[in-house]
Amino acid sequence: MRHSTALSTVKIKKLCTAGVLLTALLAAASLFIGKYPLSLRELMEGNELQWKVFRTLRAGRTCVGLAGGFALGTAGFVYQTVFRNPLASPDIIGVSSGASAGAAVGILFLSGAAAVTASAFGGALLAVGIVLGLSALDRSGKKGTIVLAGIAVHSLAQTVLTCLKLAADPERQLASIEYWIMGSLNGISSYAIGGNLLLCLLCLGILFPLHRQIILLSGEEGEARMLGVNVGKLRLLVLLAATLAVSAVVSLTGLISFVGLLAPHGARLMTKDNRPGTMLLAGLLGSSLLLGADILARSLTAAELPVSIFTSLLGAPFLILLIWRKAGKS
């Protein structure tokens, strides 16, 4: 048993090392690939235009792809573990739909990208607040209450979003809403991301020290309580931290599909385990997927495409391959 555990630990360490290397490679590529290609030689020579593009656009965009993908992958792992459902995603407690409705409000009634970002973040927090408030009414502490509340809030936010679309100017505002919903890292400036990235890091700083307790939530609640875990408070804390991290990301990028679903599920299929190291691997897969999709979105065509197209195109075959490999070995 100990030998098997040791082998599993070594395997996870190798997978995480490979994930770090792949993420670092994609992050480096993200800094230099785009409509205006950058050159390391010219940067080292002090080319002013190249440094301006690097500082204001590429650095911020790469940081969001790196930290945002990691946060989405980690949050997805938390959702799937807490709800014991490999298909769980940020939609399950309404954060994505709340952010969409908030962004639509910002596009219709406010002006400027910063206002839209703040409105999307506020919409996500409002949705989560309603979900947690509704779930608190149930004193039994069952996690199913949060799921049902999330479904209700998701439906309500989608209804609000539909009404806002009907009120939007078809030629300008409606197109902006649809583009935001499809998700993109285009236009992200390094000067406007500090608060969001800080919140992401803070939430990740809460989740990773609690990784062993989070794993316990995937088992029987009675056993977790016997081990000294306050199940209700822990579940609320980790869900809130994961949701705040997702809110900080999607308020900047718009809705990014598949990352929070695929990354943890793929990590679990590769490790065949639900160890704490699997959460780290889920975050690394999330970063790699988002960075790779963003590189393709900005470089394949003359006009930049929504990044969610590529997260789905990259993610779906990868997930199918992993499931096929698992079925072949079983």
Coordinates of C-alpha atoms in Angstrom, one line a residue:
M1 CA 0.0 0.0 0.0
R2 CA 2.8 2.4 0.9
H3 CA 4.7 1.5 -2.3
S4 CA 1.6 2.2 -4.4
T5 CA 1.1 5.5 -2.6
A6 CA 4.7 6.5 -3.2
L7 CA 4.5 5.6 -6.9
S8 CA 1.3 7.7 -7.1
T9 CA 3.1 10.7 -5.5
V10 CA 6.0 10.4 -7.8
K11 CA 3.7 10.3 -10.8
I12 CA 1.8 13.4 -9.7
K13 CA 5.1 15.3 -9.1
K14 CA 6.2 14.4 -12.7
L15 CA 2.9 15.5 -14.1
C16 CA 3.0 18.8 -12.2
T17 CA 6.6 19.4 -13.4
A18 CA 5.5 18.8 -17.0
G19 CA 2.6 21.2 -16.4
V20 CA 4.9 23.9 -15.0
L21 CA 7.2 23.6 -18.1
L22 CA 4.3 23.6 -20.5
T23 CA 2.7 26.6 -18.8
A24 CA 6.1 28.5 -18.8
L25 CA 6.6 27.8 -22.5
L26 CA 3.1 29.0 -23.4
A27 CA 3.5 32.1 -21.2
A28 CA 6.8 33.0 -23.0
A29 CA 5.2 32.4 -26.4
S30 CA 2.2 34.6 -25.3
L31 CA 4.6 37.5 -24.6
F32 CA 5.9 37.6 -28.2
I33 CA 3.2 36.3 -30.5
G34 CA 0.5 38.7 -31.8
K35 CA -0.5 41.2 -34.5
Y36 CA 2.6 43.1 -33.6
P37 CA 5.3 40.5 -33.1
L38 CA 8.0 41.3 -30.5
S39 CA 11.6 40.5 -30.8
L40 CA 13.8 39.6 -27.8
R41 CA 16.8 41.2 -29.5
E42 CA 15.0 44.5 -30.1
L43 CA 13.7 44.4 -26.5
M44 CA 17.2 43.9 -25.2
E45 CA 18.3 46.8 -27.4
G46 CA 15.7 49.1 -25.8
N47 CA 13.3 49.6 -28.7
E48 CA 10.8 52.0 -27.3
L49 CA 7.8 50.9 -29.3
Q50 CA 8.4 47.2 -28.6
W51 CA 8.8 47.9 -24.8
K52 CA 5.5 49.9 -24.9
V53 CA 3.6 47.0 -26.5
F54 CA 5.3 44.6 -24.1
R55 CA 4.5 46.6 -20.9
T56 CA 1.0 47.8 -21.7
L57 CA -0.5 44.9 -23.6
R58 CA 1.4 41.6 -23.7
A59 CA 2.5 41.5 -20.1
G60 CA -1.0 42.2 -18.7
R61 CA -2.6 39.8 -21.2
T62 CA -0.2 37.0 -20.4
C63 CA -0.6 37.5 -16.6
V64 CA -4.4 37.3 -17.0
G65 CA -4.1 34.2 -19.1
L66 CA -1.7 32.6 -16.6
A67 CA -3.4 33.6 -13.3
G68 CA -6.9 33.5 -14.7
G69 CA -6.5 30.0 -16.2
F70 CA -5.0 28.8 -13.0
A71 CA -7.8 30.3 -10.9
L72 CA -10.5 28.8 -13.2
G73 CA -8.9 25.3 -13.1
T74 CA -8.5 25.4 -9.3
A75 CA -12.0 26.7 -8.8
G76 CA -13.4 24.0 -11.0
F77 CA -11.5 21.4 -8.9
V78 CA -13.1 22.8 -5.8
Y79 CA -16.6 22.8 -7.2
Q80 CA -16.2 19.2 -8.5
T81 CA -14.8 18.0 -5.2
V82 CA -17.3 19.7 -2.9
F83 CA -20.3 18.8 -5.1
R84 CA -18.9 15.3 -5.9
N85 CA -19.7 15.9 -9.5
P86 CA -17.1 15.9 -12.4
L87 CA -19.4 18.1 -14.5
A88 CA -19.6 20.9 -11.9
S89 CA -18.5 24.4 -13.1
P90 CA -18.9 28.1 -12.1
D91 CA -22.3 28.0 -13.6
I92 CA -23.5 25.8 -10.8
I93 CA -23.8 28.6 -8.3
G94 CA -24.6 31.4 -10.8
V95 CA -21.3 33.3 -10.9
S96 CA -21.0 33.2 -14.7
S97 CA -24.6 34.2 -15.5
G98 CA -24.4 36.9 -12.8
A99 CA -21.3 38.3 -14.4
S100 CA -23.0 38.3 -17.8
A101 CA -26.0 40.2 -16.5
G102 CA -23.7 42.7 -14.7
A103 CA -21.6 43.2 -17.8
A104 CA -24.8 43.9 -19.9
V105 CA -25.9 46.5 -17.4
G106 CA -22.4 48.2 -17.7
I107 CA -22.5 48.1 -21.5
L108 CA -26.0 49.6 -21.6
F109 CA -25.9 52.2 -18.8
L110 CA -22.3 53.0 -18.1
S111 CA -19.3 54.0 -20.2
G112 CA -15.7 52.6 -20.4
A113 CA -14.1 49.2 -20.1
A114 CA -13.4 49.7 -16.4
A115 CA -17.0 50.4 -15.6
V116 CA -18.1 47.2 -17.5
T117 CA -15.5 45.2 -15.6
A118 CA -16.7 46.6 -12.3
S119 CA -20.3 46.0 -13.2
A120 CA -19.6 42.4 -14.2
F121 CA -17.8 41.8 -11.0
G122 CA -20.7 43.3 -9.0
G123 CA -23.1 41.1 -10.9
A124 CA -21.1 38.0 -10.1
L125 CA -20.9 38.9 -6.4
L126 CA -24.6 39.7 -6.2
A127 CA -25.5 36.3 -7.7
V128 CA -23.3 34.5 -5.3
G129 CA -24.6 36.5 -2.4
I130 CA -28.2 35.5 -3.3
V131 CA -27.2 31.9 -3.6
L132 CA -25.4 31.8 -0.3
G133 CA -28.2 33.7 1.4
L134 CA -30.8 31.2 0.1
S135 CA -28.7 28.2 1.1
A136 CA -28.3 29.7 4.6
L137 CA -32.0 29.4 5.0
D138 CA -31.7 25.6 5.0
R139 CA -30.3 24.7 8.4
S140 CA -29.6 21.1 7.4
G141 CA -26.3 22.1 5.7
K142 CA -26.9 19.9 2.7
K143 CA -24.9 20.9 -0.3
G144 CA -27.8 20.2 -2.6
T145 CA -29.5 23.4 -1.4
I146 CA -26.6 25.5 -2.8
V147 CA -27.0 23.7 -6.2
L148 CA -30.7 24.3 -6.3
A149 CA -30.2 28.0 -5.3
G150 CA -27.5 28.3 -8.0
I151 CA -29.9 26.9 -10.7
A152 CA -32.6 29.3 -9.6
V153 CA -30.2 32.3 -9.7
H154 CA -28.7 31.2 -13.0
S155 CA -32.2 31.2 -14.5
L156 CA -33.0 34.6 -13.1
A157 CA -29.8 36.1 -14.3
Q158 CA -30.4 34.7 -17.8
T159 CA -33.8 36.2 -17.8
V160 CA -32.4 39.6 -16.9
L161 CA -29.7 39.2 -19.5
T162 CA -32.4 38.4 -22.2
C163 CA -34.4 41.5 -21.2
L164 CA -31.2 43.7 -21.4
K165 CA -30.4 42.3 -24.8
L166 CA -33.9 43.2 -26.0
A167 CA -33.4 46.8 -24.8
A168 CA -29.9 47.1 -26.3
D169 CA -29.1 48.9 -29.5
P170 CA -28.7 46.1 -32.1
E171 CA -25.9 47.8 -34.0
R172 CA -23.6 48.6 -31.1
Q173 CA -24.6 47.5 -27.6
L174 CA -26.0 44.1 -28.5
A175 CA -22.8 43.2 -30.4
S176 CA -20.7 44.3 -27.4
I177 CA -22.8 42.1 -25.1
E178 CA -22.5 39.1 -27.3
Y179 CA -18.8 39.6 -27.7
W180 CA -18.3 39.9 -23.9
I181 CA -20.3 36.7 -23.4
M182 CA -18.0 34.8 -25.9
G183 CA -14.9 35.9 -23.8
S184 CA -11.6 37.5 -24.9
L185 CA -8.3 38.6 -23.5
N186 CA -8.1 41.3 -26.1
G187 CA -7.6 44.9 -24.9
I188 CA -6.5 43.9 -21.4
S189 CA -4.1 46.4 -20.1
S190 CA -1.4 45.8 -17.4
Y191 CA -2.6 49.0 -15.8
A192 CA -6.1 47.8 -15.1
I193 CA -5.7 44.3 -13.7
G194 CA -3.9 44.8 -10.4
G195 CA -7.0 44.5 -8.2
N196 CA -8.4 41.5 -9.9
L197 CA -5.1 39.6 -9.9
L198 CA -4.6 40.5 -6.2
L199 CA -8.0 39.0 -5.4
C200 CA -7.2 35.9 -7.4
L201 CA -3.9 35.4 -5.5
L202 CA -5.7 36.0 -2.2
C203 CA -8.3 33.4 -2.9
L204 CA -5.8 30.9 -4.1
G205 CA -3.8 31.6 -0.9
I206 CA -6.9 30.5 1.0
L207 CA -7.7 27.4 -1.0
F208 CA -4.3 25.7 -1.3
P209 CA -3.5 25.7 2.5
L210 CA -6.9 24.0 2.9
H211 CA -6.4 21.5 0.1
R212 CA -6.4 18.4 2.4
Q213 CA -9.7 19.6 4.0
I214 CA -11.2 20.1 0.6
I215 CA -10.4 16.5 -0.3
L216 CA -12.2 15.4 2.8
L217 CA -15.3 17.1 1.5
S218 CA -15.5 14.6 -1.3
G219 CA -16.0 11.8 1.2
E220 CA -18.7 11.1 3.8
E221 CA -19.6 14.1 5.9
G222 CA -19.6 12.0 9.1
E223 CA -16.0 10.9 8.5
A224 CA -14.9 14.5 7.9
R225 CA -16.6 15.6 11.1
M226 CA -14.8 12.8 13.0
L227 CA -11.5 14.2 11.7
G228 CA -12.3 17.6 13.2
V229 CA -13.6 19.3 10.0
N230 CA -16.4 21.8 10.4
V231 CA -18.1 20.7 7.2
G232 CA -20.6 23.6 6.9
K233 CA -18.2 26.4 7.5
L234 CA -15.4 24.9 5.4
R235 CA -17.7 24.3 2.5
L236 CA -18.9 27.9 2.6
L237 CA -15.4 29.3 2.9
V238 CA -13.9 27.3 0.0
L239 CA -16.9 27.9 -2.3
L240 CA -16.8 31.6 -1.5
A241 CA -13.0 31.8 -2.2
A242 CA -13.4 29.8 -5.4
T243 CA -16.3 32.0 -6.6
L244 CA -14.5 35.2 -5.8
A245 CA -11.5 34.0 -7.9
V246 CA -13.8 33.1 -10.8
S247 CA -15.6 36.5 -10.5
A248 CA -12.2 38.3 -10.6
V249 CA -11.3 36.5 -13.8
V250 CA -14.6 36.6 -15.8
S251 CA -15.1 40.3 -15.0
L252 CA -11.9 41.0 -16.9
T253 CA -12.2 38.4 -19.7
G254 CA -15.9 37.7 -20.2
L255 CA -17.1 34.2 -20.1
I256 CA -14.4 31.6 -20.7
S257 CA -16.0 28.2 -21.4
F258 CA -14.7 24.8 -20.7
V259 CA -11.6 25.7 -18.6
G260 CA -13.2 25.3 -15.2
L261 CA -14.8 22.1 -16.4
L262 CA -12.0 20.4 -18.3
A263 CA -8.9 21.3 -16.3
P264 CA -9.8 19.5 -13.0
H265 CA -11.5 16.6 -14.8
G266 CA -8.4 16.2 -17.0
A267 CA -6.1 16.3 -14.0
R268 CA -8.1 13.7 -12.2
L269 CA -8.1 11.4 -15.2
M270 CA -4.3 11.7 -15.6
T271 CA -3.5 11.1 -11.9
K272 CA -6.4 8.6 -11.4
D273 CA -6.6 10.2 -7.9
N274 CA -8.0 13.1 -6.0
R275 CA -4.9 13.9 -4.1
P276 CA -4.0 17.5 -3.1
G277 CA -1.4 17.5 -6.0
T278 CA -4.3 17.0 -8.4
M279 CA -5.6 20.5 -7.5
L280 CA -2.2 22.0 -8.5
L281 CA -2.2 20.1 -11.7
A282 CA -5.8 21.3 -12.4
G283 CA -4.6 24.9 -12.1
L284 CA -1.6 24.3 -14.4
L285 CA -3.9 22.7 -17.0
G286 CA -6.2 25.7 -16.7
S287 CA -3.3 28.1 -17.3
S288 CA -2.0 26.1 -20.3
L289 CA -5.4 25.8 -21.9
L290 CA -6.3 29.5 -21.6
L291 CA -2.8 30.7 -22.7
G292 CA -2.8 28.3 -25.7
A293 CA -6.3 29.3 -26.7
D294 CA -5.5 33.0 -26.5
I295 CA -2.4 32.6 -28.6
L296 CA -4.5 30.9 -31.3
A297 CA -7.3 33.5 -31.0
R298 CA -5.0 36.4 -31.8
S299 CA -2.8 34.8 -34.5
L300 CA -4.9 32.5 -36.8
T301 CA -7.0 35.2 -38.5
A302 CA -6.7 38.9 -39.3
A303 CA -9.5 39.7 -36.9
E304 CA -9.1 38.4 -33.3
L305 CA -11.6 35.6 -32.4
P306 CA -13.3 34.9 -29.1
V307 CA -11.0 32.8 -26.9
S308 CA -13.9 30.5 -25.9
I309 CA -14.0 29.1 -29.4
F310 CA -10.5 27.7 -28.9
T311 CA -10.8 26.6 -25.3
S312 CA -13.7 24.4 -26.6
L313 CA -11.8 23.2 -29.7
L314 CA -8.7 22.4 -27.6
G315 CA -10.5 21.1 -24.6
A316 CA -13.2 18.8 -26.1
P317 CA -10.8 16.6 -28.1
F318 CA -8.4 16.4 -25.1
L319 CA -11.2 15.4 -22.8
I320 CA -12.4 12.8 -25.3
L321 CA -8.8 11.4 -25.6
L322 CA -8.5 11.1 -21.9
I323 CA -11.8 9.3 -21.5
W324 CA -10.9 7.0 -24.4
R325 CA -7.5 6.2 -22.7
K326 CA -9.2 5.6 -19.4
A327 CA -11.8 3.2 -21.0
G328 CA -9.0 1.4 -22.8
K329 CA -7.1 0.7 -19.6
S330 CA -10.1 -0.3 -17.6

